Coordinates of C-alpha atoms and ligand atoms in Angstrom, one line a residue:
Chain A
X21 CA -29.6 -11.3 -14.0
X22 CA -29.2 -14.8 -12.1
X23 CA -25.8 -15.4 -10.7
X24 CA -25.2 -19.3 -10.2
X25 CA -22.1 -20.9 -9.1
X26 CA -21.0 -24.2 -11.4
X27 CA -22.0 -27.2 -9.4
X28 CA -18.6 -28.5 -9.2
X29 CA -17.7 -25.3 -6.9
X30 CA -18.6 -25.9 -3.3
X31 CA -18.4 -23.3 -0.5
X32 CA -17.0 -25.2 2.3
X33 CA -13.7 -23.8 2.8
X34 CA -13.2 -20.9 0.3
X35 CA -9.6 -19.3 1.3
X36 CA -8.7 -16.6 -1.4
X37 CA -7.9 -13.4 -0.8
X38 CA -10.7 -10.6 -1.8
X39 CA -9.8 -9.9 -5.5
X40 CA -7.5 -12.9 -5.9
X41 CA -7.6 -14.5 -9.6
X42 CA -7.2 -17.9 -8.5
X43 CA -11.0 -18.0 -7.4
X44 CA -12.0 -17.1 -11.1
X45 CA -9.8 -19.5 -12.6
X46 CA -11.1 -22.2 -10.6
X47 CA -14.6 -21.2 -11.4
X48 CA -13.9 -21.2 -15.3
X49 CA -12.5 -24.8 -15.1
X50 CA -15.3 -26.0 -13.3
X51 CA -17.7 -24.4 -15.9
X52 CA -15.8 -25.5 -18.6
X53 CA -15.6 -29.2 -17.4
X54 CA -19.5 -29.4 -16.4
X55 CA -20.2 -27.7 -20.1
X56 CA -18.0 -30.4 -22.0
X57 CA -19.7 -33.4 -19.9
X58 CA -16.3 -34.3 -18.2
X59 CA -16.8 -33.5 -14.4
X60 CA -17.2 -37.0 -13.8
X61 CA -13.9 -37.9 -15.2
X62 CA -11.6 -34.9 -14.5
X63 CA -8.7 -35.4 -12.3
X64 CA -6.7 -32.4 -11.1
X65 CA -3.2 -31.9 -9.5
X66 CA -2.6 -28.5 -7.6
X67 CA 0.6 -27.3 -6.7
X68 CA 1.3 -26.7 -2.5
X69 CA 1.0 -22.8 -3.3
X70 CA -2.4 -20.7 -3.4
X71 CA -3.8 -22.8 -6.3
X72 CA -4.2 -25.6 -3.3
X73 CA -7.0 -24.0 -2.0
X74 CA -9.0 -25.4 -4.8
X75 CA -8.7 -28.8 -3.1
X76 CA -11.4 -27.5 -0.9
X77 CA -13.6 -25.7 -3.2
X78 CA -13.9 -28.1 -6.4
X79 CA -15.5 -31.2 -6.6
X80 CA -13.1 -33.3 -8.5
X81 CA -10.9 -36.1 -7.5
X82 CA -7.6 -34.1 -6.9
X83 CA -4.1 -34.8 -6.2
X84 CA -1.9 -32.1 -4.4
X85 CA 1.8 -32.2 -5.7
X86 CA 5.1 -31.3 -4.5
X87 CA 6.0 -27.5 -5.2
X88 CA 6.9 -27.0 -9.0
X89 CA 6.1 -30.7 -9.6
X90 CA 2.4 -30.5 -10.3
X91 CA 3.0 -30.8 -14.0
X92 CA 5.0 -34.0 -13.6
X93 CA 2.8 -35.6 -11.2
X94 CA -0.3 -34.8 -13.5
X95 CA 1.9 -36.7 -16.2
X96 CA 2.5 -39.6 -14.0
X97 CA -1.4 -39.5 -13.4
X98 CA -2.4 -39.4 -16.8
X99 CA -0.3 -42.2 -18.1
X100 CA -2.0 -44.3 -15.4
X101 CA -5.5 -43.2 -15.8
X102 CA -5.4 -42.9 -19.7
X103 CA -9.4 -42.3 -20.0
X104 CA -9.5 -39.7 -17.8
X105 CA -8.9 -36.0 -18.7
X106 CA -5.9 -34.7 -16.4
X107 CA -5.3 -30.9 -15.6
X108 CA -2.5 -29.8 -13.7
X109 CA -3.0 -26.2 -12.1
X110 CA -0.1 -24.1 -10.5
X111 CA 1.4 -20.8 -10.3
X112 CA 4.3 -18.8 -12.2
X113 CA 6.9 -19.6 -9.7
X114 CA 6.1 -23.2 -9.6
X115 CA 5.8 -23.3 -13.7
X116 CA 9.2 -20.7 -14.2
X117 CA 11.4 -21.0 -11.2
X118 CA 11.5 -24.4 -9.3
X119 CA 9.8 -26.4 -11.9
X120 CA 11.2 -25.0 -14.9
X121 CA 12.9 -28.1 -16.0
X122 CA 9.7 -29.7 -15.5
X123 CA 7.8 -27.0 -17.7
X124 CA 10.2 -27.2 -20.6
X125 CA 10.2 -30.9 -20.6
X126 CA 6.9 -31.3 -20.7
X127 CA 6.8 -29.0 -24.1
X128 CA 9.6 -30.8 -25.6
X129 CA 7.9 -34.4 -25.0
X130 CA 4.4 -32.6 -25.9
X131 CA 2.9 -34.5 -22.7
X132 CA -0.8 -35.1 -22.9
X133 CA -2.3 -33.2 -20.1
X134 CA -3.8 -29.7 -19.7
X135 CA -1.6 -27.1 -17.9
X136 CA -3.2 -24.2 -16.3
X137 CA -0.5 -21.6 -15.2
X138 CA -1.8 -18.7 -13.1
X139 CA 0.7 -16.0 -13.1
X140 CA 0.4 -13.2 -10.6
X141 CA 4.1 -12.0 -11.1
X142 CA 4.8 -13.0 -7.6
X143 CA 5.3 -15.9 -5.0
X144 CA 1.8 -15.5 -3.6
X145 CA 1.8 -18.5 -0.9
X146 CA 4.9 -17.4 0.7
X147 CA 4.3 -14.0 1.2
X148 CA 5.2 -12.2 -2.1
X149 CA 8.8 -12.5 -3.1
X150 CA 10.0 -11.6 -6.5
X151 CA 9.5 -14.5 -9.0
X152 CA 10.8 -14.8 -12.6
X153 CA 7.9 -13.3 -13.8
X154 CA 8.2 -10.2 -11.7
X155 CA 8.2 -6.8 -13.8
X156 CA 11.1 -4.6 -13.8
X157 CA 10.7 -2.1 -11.1
X158 CA 8.1 -4.4 -9.1
X159 CA 8.5 -4.0 -5.6
X160 CA 8.1 -7.4 -3.7
X161 CA 9.5 -8.6 -0.3
X162 CA 12.4 -9.9 -1.7
X163 CA 12.8 -7.0 -4.0
X164 CA 12.1 -4.1 -1.6
X165 CA 13.7 -1.6 -4.1
X166 CA 12.1 -2.8 -7.0
X167 CA 13.2 -6.0 -9.2
X168 CA 16.4 -5.2 -11.0
X169 CA 15.9 -6.8 -14.4
X170 CA 19.5 -6.5 -15.2
X171 CA 20.5 -8.7 -12.4
X172 CA 17.4 -11.0 -12.4
X173 CA 16.4 -10.5 -15.9
X174 CA 13.1 -9.8 -17.8
X175 CA 9.9 -11.2 -16.9
X176 CA 9.8 -15.0 -18.3
X177 CA 7.7 -15.3 -21.5
X178 CA 6.6 -19.1 -22.1
X179 CA 5.7 -18.4 -25.5
X180 CA 9.3 -17.5 -26.5
X181 CA 10.5 -20.4 -24.6
X182 CA 8.1 -22.8 -26.4
X183 CA 8.5 -21.4 -29.8
X184 CA 10.1 -24.3 -31.2
X185 CA 7.7 -27.1 -29.6
X186 CA 5.0 -28.8 -31.3
X187 CA 2.6 -28.5 -28.8
X188 CA -1.3 -28.2 -29.9
X189 CA -2.3 -25.3 -27.7
X190 CA -0.7 -22.2 -26.1
X191 CA -2.5 -19.0 -25.0
X192 CA -2.3 -16.4 -22.4
X193 CA -5.6 -14.9 -20.9
X194 CA -6.3 -12.6 -18.0
X195 CA -8.6 -13.0 -15.0
X196 CA -10.1 -9.4 -14.7
X197 CA -12.9 -7.6 -16.6
X198 CA -15.9 -9.5 -18.6
X199 CA -14.4 -9.4 -21.8
X200 CA -10.9 -11.1 -20.6
X201 CA -12.6 -13.5 -18.6
X202 CA -14.9 -14.9 -21.3
X203 CA -11.8 -15.2 -23.5
X204 CA -9.8 -16.9 -20.7
X205 CA -12.8 -19.5 -20.6
X206 CA -12.8 -20.0 -24.3
X207 CA -9.0 -20.7 -24.2
X208 CA -9.6 -23.5 -21.1
X209 CA -12.0 -24.6 -23.3
X210 CA -10.2 -25.0 -26.2
X211 CA -7.5 -26.8 -24.4
X212 CA -10.0 -28.9 -22.9
X213 CA -11.3 -29.9 -26.6
X214 CA -7.9 -30.7 -27.7
X215 CA -7.0 -32.6 -24.5
X216 CA -10.0 -35.0 -24.9
X217 CA -8.4 -35.4 -28.5
X218 CA -5.2 -36.6 -27.0
X219 CA -3.2 -34.2 -29.1
X220 CA -0.5 -33.3 -26.4
X221 CA 0.1 -30.4 -24.0
X222 CA -2.6 -28.1 -23.9
X223 CA -1.0 -25.0 -22.1
X224 CA -2.8 -21.7 -20.9
X225 CA -1.4 -19.1 -18.7
X226 CA -3.7 -16.9 -16.9
X227 CA -2.6 -13.7 -15.5
X228 CA -4.2 -13.2 -12.3
X229 CA -4.4 -10.1 -9.6
X230 CA -2.8 -10.8 -6.1
X231 CA -3.9 -7.7 -4.3
X232 CA -2.6 -9.0 -1.0
X233 CA 1.0 -9.4 -2.0
X234 CA 1.1 -6.4 -4.7
X235 CA -0.2 -4.1 -1.9
X236 CA -2.8 -3.0 -4.1
X237 CA -6.6 -2.7 -3.6
X238 CA -8.5 -4.8 -5.9
X239 CA -9.6 -2.3 -8.4
X240 CA -5.8 -0.9 -8.3
X241 CA -4.6 -4.5 -9.0
X242 CA -6.9 -5.0 -11.9
X243 CA -5.3 -1.4 -13.6
X244 CA -1.8 -2.9 -12.9
X245 CA -2.5 -6.1 -14.5
X246 CA -4.1 -4.6 -17.4
X247 CA -1.5 -1.7 -17.8
X248 CA 1.6 -3.0 -16.4
X249 CA 1.4 -6.9 -16.8
X250 CA 0.2 -6.9 -20.4
X251 CA 2.9 -4.8 -21.8
X252 CA 5.1 -7.9 -20.7
X253 CA 2.5 -10.6 -21.3
X254 CA 0.7 -10.1 -24.2
X255 CA -2.5 -11.9 -24.4
X256 CA -3.6 -14.2 -27.0
X257 CA -3.2 -17.7 -28.8
X258 CA 0.4 -18.4 -29.6
X259 CA -0.2 -21.8 -31.0
X260 CA -3.2 -24.0 -32.2
X261 CA -5.8 -20.9 -31.4
X262 CA -8.9 -19.6 -33.1
X263 CA -10.6 -18.8 -29.6
X264 CA -12.0 -15.4 -30.8
Chain B
X14 CA 4.4 -70.7 -14.6
X15 CA 7.8 -69.6 -13.6
X16 CA 10.6 -69.5 -16.0
X17 CA 14.7 -70.1 -15.0
X18 CA 17.0 -67.7 -17.1
X19 CA 20.4 -66.2 -16.9
X20 CA 19.9 -62.4 -16.2
X21 CA 21.9 -59.5 -15.0
X22 CA 20.8 -58.5 -11.5
X23 CA 19.4 -55.2 -12.7
X24 CA 17.2 -56.6 -15.4
X25 CA 15.9 -59.5 -13.2
X26 CA 14.6 -56.6 -11.1
X27 CA 13.1 -54.7 -14.1
X28 CA 11.4 -58.0 -15.1
X29 CA 10.3 -58.6 -11.9
X30 CA 8.6 -55.6 -11.4
X31 CA 6.5 -55.9 -14.4
X32 CA 5.5 -59.4 -13.2
X33 CA 4.5 -58.0 -10.0
X34 CA 2.1 -55.6 -12.2
X35 CA 4.3 -52.6 -12.1
X36 CA 2.7 -50.7 -15.2
X37 CA 4.5 -47.3 -14.7
X38 CA 8.3 -46.8 -14.6
X39 CA 9.8 -43.1 -14.8
X40 CA 13.7 -43.1 -14.4
X41 CA 16.8 -41.0 -15.3
X42 CA 20.2 -42.9 -16.3
X43 CA 22.6 -43.4 -13.7
X44 CA 25.5 -45.9 -13.3
X45 CA 25.1 -48.6 -12.2
X46 CA 21.3 -48.5 -12.1
X47 CA 20.9 -48.0 -16.0
X48 CA 20.2 -51.1 -17.3
X49 CA 16.9 -51.5 -15.6
X50 CA 16.0 -48.0 -17.3
X51 CA 17.2 -49.4 -20.6
X52 CA 15.1 -52.7 -19.9
X53 CA 12.0 -51.0 -19.2
X54 CA 12.4 -48.7 -22.3
X55 CA 11.4 -51.5 -24.7
X56 CA 10.0 -54.0 -22.3
X57 CA 7.4 -51.8 -20.5
X58 CA 5.6 -51.1 -24.3
X59 CA 5.3 -55.1 -24.6
X60 CA 3.3 -55.4 -21.5
X61 CA 1.3 -51.9 -22.2
X62 CA 2.5 -49.9 -19.4
X63 CA 4.0 -46.6 -19.3
X64 CA 7.6 -45.8 -19.5
X65 CA 9.3 -42.1 -19.2
X66 CA 13.0 -41.1 -19.6
X67 CA 12.5 -38.0 -17.4
X68 CA 14.4 -34.9 -17.5
X69 CA 15.8 -35.6 -13.9
X70 CA 15.2 -37.6 -11.0
X71 CA 13.0 -35.2 -9.3
X72 CA 10.8 -35.2 -12.2
X73 CA 10.8 -39.2 -12.2
X74 CA 9.8 -39.8 -8.7
X75 CA 6.9 -36.7 -8.5
X76 CA 5.7 -38.6 -12.1
X77 CA 5.7 -41.7 -9.7
X78 CA 3.9 -39.6 -7.1
X79 CA 1.3 -39.0 -9.8
X80 CA 0.9 -42.5 -11.2
X81 CA 0.7 -43.9 -7.7
X82 CA -2.1 -41.5 -6.6
X83 CA -3.9 -43.0 -9.7
X84 CA -3.7 -46.7 -8.2
X85 CA -0.7 -47.7 -10.4
X86 CA 2.1 -50.0 -9.1
X87 CA 4.7 -47.5 -9.9
X88 CA 8.7 -47.8 -9.8
X89 CA 11.5 -45.5 -10.0
X90 CA 15.1 -46.5 -9.9
X91 CA 18.4 -44.5 -9.5
X92 CA 21.8 -44.7 -7.6
X93 CA 24.0 -42.2 -5.2
X94 CA 23.4 -38.8 -6.5
X95 CA 20.3 -39.5 -8.4
X96 CA 18.7 -41.3 -5.4
X97 CA 19.6 -38.3 -3.0
X98 CA 17.5 -35.9 -5.7
X99 CA 14.4 -38.5 -5.0
X100 CA 14.6 -37.8 -1.4
X101 CA 11.9 -34.9 -1.3
X102 CA 9.7 -36.8 -3.4
X103 CA 9.8 -39.7 -1.1
X104 CA 9.1 -37.6 2.0
X105 CA 5.9 -36.5 -0.2
X106 CA 5.2 -40.1 -0.9
X107 CA 5.2 -40.9 2.9
X108 CA 3.6 -37.6 3.7
X109 CA 0.6 -38.6 1.1
X110 CA 0.1 -42.4 2.3
X111 CA 1.0 -43.4 -1.1
X112 CA 2.7 -46.9 -2.1
X113 CA 5.7 -47.1 -4.6
X114 CA 8.8 -48.7 -4.9
X115 CA 12.0 -46.7 -5.2
X116 CA 15.3 -48.6 -5.8
X117 CA 18.9 -47.4 -5.2
X118 CA 21.7 -49.4 -6.8
X119 CA 24.1 -48.5 -4.6
X120 CA 27.4 -47.0 -5.5
X121 CA 30.3 -45.3 -4.0
X122 CA 29.6 -41.8 -2.5
X123 CA 29.3 -39.2 -1.1
X124 CA 29.5 -36.7 -4.1
X125 CA 30.1 -38.0 -7.3
X126 CA 31.8 -40.9 -5.8
X127 CA 32.4 -43.6 -8.2
X128 CA 30.1 -46.1 -10.2
X129 CA 31.5 -49.3 -8.4
X130 CA 29.5 -51.0 -5.7
X131 CA 29.0 -49.5 -2.5
X132 CA 26.9 -49.6 0.8
X133 CA 27.3 -46.1 1.9
X134 CA 23.5 -45.2 1.8
X135 CA 22.3 -47.3 4.7
X136 CA 22.0 -44.2 7.1
X137 CA 20.1 -42.4 4.3
X138 CA 17.8 -45.2 3.4
X139 CA 16.9 -46.4 6.9
X140 CA 16.8 -43.1 8.6
X141 CA 14.2 -41.3 6.2
X142 CA 16.7 -39.7 3.8
X143 CA 14.3 -36.8 3.2
X144 CA 12.6 -34.0 5.4
X145 CA 10.2 -35.0 8.2
X146 CA 9.3 -37.6 10.3
X147 CA 9.3 -40.6 8.5
X148 CA 10.9 -44.1 7.5
X149 CA 10.4 -46.4 5.0
X150 CA 10.7 -50.5 4.9
X151 CA 14.3 -51.1 2.9
X152 CA 14.7 -54.4 1.4
X153 CA 18.4 -55.5 0.7
X154 CA 18.5 -58.4 -1.6
X155 CA 22.0 -60.3 -2.2
X156 CA 21.6 -62.0 -5.4
X157 CA 20.0 -61.4 -9.1
X158 CA 17.3 -63.9 -7.6
X159 CA 16.5 -61.6 -4.9
X160 CA 16.4 -58.6 -6.7
X161 CA 13.5 -60.2 -8.6
X162 CA 11.8 -61.6 -5.3
X163 CA 12.3 -58.6 -3.2
X164 CA 10.7 -56.6 -6.0
X165 CA 7.5 -58.3 -5.9
X166 CA 7.5 -58.3 -1.9
X167 CA 8.2 -54.3 -2.2
X168 CA 5.1 -53.9 -4.2
X169 CA 3.1 -56.0 -2.0
X170 CA 4.3 -54.6 1.2
X171 CA 4.1 -50.9 -0.4
X172 CA 0.3 -51.2 -1.1
X173 CA -0.3 -53.1 2.3
X174 CA 1.0 -50.1 4.2
X175 CA 0.1 -47.4 1.8
X176 CA 3.9 -46.6 2.1
X177 CA 6.9 -46.3 0.0
X178 CA 9.5 -49.3 0.3
X179 CA 12.9 -48.8 -0.7
X180 CA 15.2 -51.4 -2.3
X181 CA 18.9 -51.1 -1.3
X182 CA 20.7 -53.2 -4.2
X183 CA 24.2 -52.5 -5.4
X184 CA 26.4 -52.4 -8.4
X185 CA 27.8 -56.1 -7.7
X186 CA 24.3 -57.4 -7.6
X187 CA 23.0 -55.2 -10.4
X188 CA 25.5 -56.2 -12.9
X189 CA 26.4 -59.5 -12.2
X190 CA 24.9 -62.6 -14.5
X191 CA 23.2 -65.2 -12.4
X192 CA 20.4 -67.7 -12.7
X193 CA 17.0 -66.3 -11.8
X194 CA 13.6 -68.1 -11.4
X195 CA 11.2 -65.3 -12.6
X196 CA 8.1 -64.7 -10.6
X197 CA 4.8 -65.3 -12.3
X198 CA 2.9 -62.2 -14.0
X199 CA 0.2 -60.9 -11.8
X200 CA -2.5 -58.7 -12.6
X201 CA -3.0 -55.4 -11.1
X202 CA -6.2 -53.6 -11.0
X203 CA -6.0 -49.9 -10.6
X204 CA -9.4 -49.8 -8.3
X205 CA -8.4 -52.5 -6.2
X206 CA -8.6 -50.1 -3.2
X207 CA -10.7 -47.1 -2.8
X208 CA -8.2 -44.6 -2.2
X209 CA -6.7 -44.0 -5.7
X210 CA -8.3 -40.8 -7.7
X211 CA -10.5 -41.7 -10.8
X212 CA -13.1 -39.2 -10.9
X213 CA -16.2 -38.6 -9.1
X214 CA -19.7 -37.7 -9.9
X215 CA -21.5 -34.9 -8.6
X216 CA -22.9 -36.7 -5.6
X217 CA -20.3 -38.8 -4.6
X218 CA -17.7 -37.6 -2.1
X219 CA -14.5 -36.6 -3.7
X220 CA -10.9 -38.4 -3.2
X221 CA -8.0 -36.2 -2.5
X222 CA -4.2 -37.0 -2.2
X223 CA -2.9 -34.9 0.2
X224 CA 0.2 -34.1 1.9
X225 CA -0.8 -31.5 4.4
X226 CA -0.6 -32.8 8.0
X227 CA -2.3 -29.9 9.7
X228 CA -5.7 -30.7 8.0
X229 CA -5.6 -34.3 9.3
X230 CA -6.1 -34.1 13.3
X231 CA -5.3 -36.5 15.9
X232 CA -6.5 -39.6 14.2
X233 CA -3.9 -39.2 11.9
X234 CA -1.2 -39.3 14.4
X235 CA -2.5 -42.3 15.7
X236 CA -2.7 -43.8 12.1
X237 CA 1.1 -43.1 11.5
X238 CA 2.1 -44.3 15.1
X239 CA 0.2 -47.8 14.4
X240 CA 1.5 -48.0 10.8
X241 CA 5.0 -47.7 11.9
X242 CA 4.4 -50.0 14.9
X243 CA 3.1 -52.7 12.9
X244 CA 5.7 -52.6 10.2
X245 CA 8.3 -53.0 13.2
X246 CA 6.6 -55.8 14.7
X247 CA 5.7 -57.8 11.5
X248 CA 7.7 -57.3 8.8
X249 CA 11.5 -57.9 10.2
X250 CA 13.0 -60.2 7.9
X251 CA 16.8 -61.9 8.1
X252 CA 18.8 -64.7 7.6
X253 CA 20.6 -66.5 10.4
X254 CA 23.5 -69.1 9.7
X255 CA 24.9 -70.7 13.1
X256 CA 24.2 -67.8 15.1
X257 CA 23.2 -70.1 18.3
X258 CA 26.8 -71.2 19.3
X259 CA 28.6 -68.4 17.7
X260 CA 30.9 -66.4 20.0
X261 CA 31.6 -64.0 16.9
X262 CA 28.5 -63.4 14.7
X263 CA 29.0 -61.5 11.5
X264 CA 26.3 -58.9 10.5
X265 CA 26.3 -58.2 6.8
X266 CA 23.6 -57.4 4.0
X267 CA 23.8 -57.4 0.2
X268 CA 26.6 -58.5 -1.5
X269 CA 28.8 -58.3 1.7
X270 CA 26.6 -61.1 3.2
X271 CA 27.9 -63.3 0.6
X272 CA 31.3 -63.0 1.5
X273 CA 30.5 -63.2 4.9
X274 CA 28.8 -66.7 4.3
X275 CA 32.1 -68.1 2.6
X276 CA 34.0 -66.5 5.8
X277 CA 31.6 -68.6 8.2
X278 CA 32.3 -71.6 6.4
X279 CA 35.9 -71.1 6.3
X280 CA 36.1 -70.0 9.8
X281 CA 34.1 -73.1 11.0
X282 CA 36.7 -75.3 9.3
X283 CA 39.4 -73.6 11.1
X284 CA 37.1 -74.4 14.6
X285 CA 36.0 -71.2 15.0
X286 CA 32.6 -70.5 16.6
X287 CA 31.4 -67.8 13.9
X288 CA 27.9 -67.3 12.6
X289 CA 25.8 -64.8 10.5
X290 CA 23.1 -62.3 10.7
X291 CA 22.1 -61.2 7.4
X292 CA 19.4 -58.4 7.6
X293 CA 17.0 -58.5 4.6
X294 CA 14.7 -55.7 5.9
X295 CA 17.3 -52.8 6.6
X296 CA 14.2 -51.1 8.2
X297 CA 13.0 -52.6 10.1
X298 CA 16.1 -54.0 11.6
X299 CA 15.9 -57.3 12.4
X300 CA 16.0 -57.1 16.1
X301 CA 14.3 -60.3 16.7
X302 CA 17.5 -62.1 15.1
X303 CA 19.8 -60.8 17.6
X304 CA 17.6 -62.9 20.4
X305 CA 19.3 -66.0 19.4
X306 CA 22.8 -64.6 19.5
X307 CA 23.0 -65.9 23.1
X308 CA 26.8 -66.9 23.0
X309 CA 27.9 -64.0 21.1
X310 CA 30.8 -62.0 22.7
X311 CA 31.2 -59.6 19.7
X312 CA 29.5 -58.4 16.6
X313 CA 31.6 -57.9 13.4
X314 CA 29.9 -55.9 10.5
X315 CA 31.2 -56.3 7.0
X316 CA 30.0 -53.3 4.9
X317 CA 31.4 -51.4 2.1
X318 CA 31.5 -48.1 3.7
X319 CA 33.9 -45.9 5.9
X320 CA 32.1 -45.4 8.9
X321 CA 30.3 -48.9 10.0
X322 CA 26.9 -47.5 9.2
X323 CA 24.9 -50.9 10.5
X324 CA 26.9 -50.5 13.9
X325 CA 24.5 -48.4 15.7
X326 CA 21.8 -50.6 14.9
X327 CA 23.4 -53.7 16.1
X328 CA 24.3 -51.8 19.3
X329 CA 20.8 -51.0 19.9
X330 CA 19.5 -54.3 19.0
X331 CA 21.7 -55.7 21.5
X332 CA 21.5 -53.3 24.2
X333 CA 25.2 -52.7 24.0
X334 CA 25.8 -55.9 25.9
X335 CA 28.8 -56.8 23.6
X336 CA 31.3 -54.7 21.6
X337 CA 30.6 -54.2 17.8
X338 CA 33.5 -54.1 15.6
X339 CA 33.5 -53.2 11.8
X340 CA 35.3 -54.4 8.7
X341 CA 35.0 -53.5 4.9
X342 CA 36.2 -50.6 2.8
X343 CA 34.4 -48.2 0.3
X344 CA 36.9 -49.7 -2.7
X345 CA 35.9 -53.0 -3.0
X346 CA 34.0 -56.1 -1.5
X347 CA 36.2 -57.8 1.0
X348 CA 38.1 -60.8 0.3
X349 CA 37.2 -63.8 1.9
X350 CA 40.6 -64.9 3.1
X351 CA 41.3 -61.3 4.7
X352 CA 37.9 -61.1 6.2
X353 CA 38.7 -64.7 8.0
X354 CA 42.4 -63.2 9.1
X355 CA 40.0 -60.1 10.8
X356 CA 37.4 -62.5 12.5
X357 CA 40.6 -64.2 14.1
X358 CA 41.8 -60.6 15.2
X359 CA 38.6 -59.7 16.6
X360 CA 38.3 -63.0 18.5
X361 CA 41.7 -62.8 19.8
X362 CA 40.8 -59.2 20.9
X363 CA 37.6 -60.3 22.7
X364 CA 39.0 -63.3 24.4
X365 CA 41.9 -60.8 25.8
X366 CA 39.2 -59.0 27.1
X367 CA 39.8 -56.2 24.4
X368 CA 37.9 -53.1 23.6
Ligands
TPP421 C1 10.8 -27.3 -2.3 C2 10.1 -26.4 -2.0 N1 10.5 -24.9 -1.8 C3 10.0 -23.9 -1.5 C4 8.7 -24.0 -1.2 C5 7.8 -22.8 -0.7 N2 6.8 -22.4 -1.4 C6 5.5 -22.9 -1.5 S1 4.8 -22.0 -2.8 C7 6.0 -21.1 -3.2 C8 5.7 -20.1 -4.2 C9 4.5 -20.0 -4.6 O1 4.3 -19.4 -6.0 P1 3.5 -19.5 -6.9 O2 4.1 -20.6 -7.8 O3 3.9 -18.4 -8.4 O4 2.2 -19.7 -6.9 P2 1.1 -18.5 -5.9 O5 1.0 -19.1 -4.6 O6 1.6 -17.3 -6.5 O7 -0.4 -18.8 -6.7 C10 6.9 -21.4 -2.6 C11 8.3 -21.0 -2.9 C12 8.3 -25.5 -1.1 N3 6.9 -25.8 -0.8 N4 8.6 -26.4 -1.7
SF4_422 S1 -1.8 -14.4 -1.4 FE1 -2.1 -13.4 -3.6 S2 -2.5 -15.4 -5.0 FE2 -2.6 -16.0 -2.7 S3 -4.7 -16.2 -2.3 FE3 -3.9 -14.3 -2.0 S4 -4.4 -12.7 -3.6 FE4 -4.5 -15.0 -4.2
MG423 MG1 2.5 -16.7 -8.3

């Protein structure tokens, strides 16, 4: 078997922790962009959080946005560079805490960008604080006794919040295990296809391990993701799907 | 071909933006700015640009950040509370060296304040209202005509320095209907400069719009110092009226300056040696204008705020040589006759060796 990284991945400053899902997500996006022949035109916007490190390993023109404003930054960019595909890449904290208004209104207006949300159920960049996606009982640095879901709410499910929105694509994949990763790639591809057809907001959430802040070894992280996270975050396509 | 039309100040500003090549606007309704948004909601389509009524001022300014990254001449406008919400975004625009124009049609604050004209955002606008170590050029129009003219200048300066430019208009200027000579239409090319993102081939270097100082190195510090120094040296703008022989020099910007113009005339008619310096750039503050005020025994500001926010800048510009007085109220534009009374009081006090 020959292992080869996509041409659009460079190895200059790869900063993700071992076992982190961001690296897998970045690779899948680069592969899809290449396979679909849009790598030369793709513009990306990244959040200031862990995902911003793709600025150094992606060979794409990239804008680093303010925390939680990645999606609206991408929207502004798309409305300016209308012939370029535009992808916003950010975390669950950005999407569902500080940027919740931006998330909801992009869905409501069906804004014409690709949104890739890397959900690791935690604030990774700032050292592992509780997020709106953290699981009940999940120990984080700001919920050391475990998240009290009565006080802080159940994990936020975008497919429920977006149920009434008329957007072309909404799916959730996972970045662990070959089958899941392949499926996640198909979801990203579907999002690109519909985006290139200017259908509106193409939204893919990707469950992603954060071994560092989960305080778990990479293999235990994989188990936690598949056994615990997916109980709250079902995998699949919720809108516009047929990617098997 | 330029046209002369009757227009509300806010609409003149909006139309001038389009004529300056602006094809991206995002905003959120707030009085007394809203006519800009309403005007562009239909007019932007006509010129083939992009208009978005955003979910908040935060979203709007960050859309502008994205549009500017792509090379657009991008605009957002607001007032008071909404302008405060834009501060993080303005700081990010500075951090990423991005041009953009942000308009504050000033109203009375703090808090909700009220929708009437105010000039209480001088400190916020001239000191860098967001976090970090930055300032922005601030242009202060005093008429519908200048709302239009300074809008064009704002885009040119923003682009020249790769830096956001603020416009400090206010409710009175925005809401008044005046004759305006509109600027001519200009095209803007997204690829005019090399820095905006546009897509990179595999063998081309990529373009990134960043706001992380730690990766920039010492040269970046020099770049920033030079940029600010050049702006201070080259971009001071002002208007002076009868300053050279004046014993009392009024200092006022925006709508207040128009009251002061009348007051200078009225005072001169009474034989009082009074002049006016009107800052057009609030930052850089027009320090050079004060070199001509060689006979001034005092300065008197007129501004619609409580704390006399321009006073410190006048003291700095004049090395505290002579006293600086404040006049004005947050609740109204000063009446010309009241201002002349105040001028007489101050001149009396200075003569008597007061303060
Ligand atoms: C206005 C603002 N508030 C807070 C922060 C600090 N901050 C940076 S990233 C982050 C959370 C990151 O979590 P997430 O979006 O889930 O991304 P991850 O690192 O987990 O991929 C926070 C709180 C900031 N940069 N700006
Ligand atoms: S802290 Fe977590 S999300 Fe961030 S790079 Fe490390 S593993 Fe990835
Ligand atoms: Mg996260």
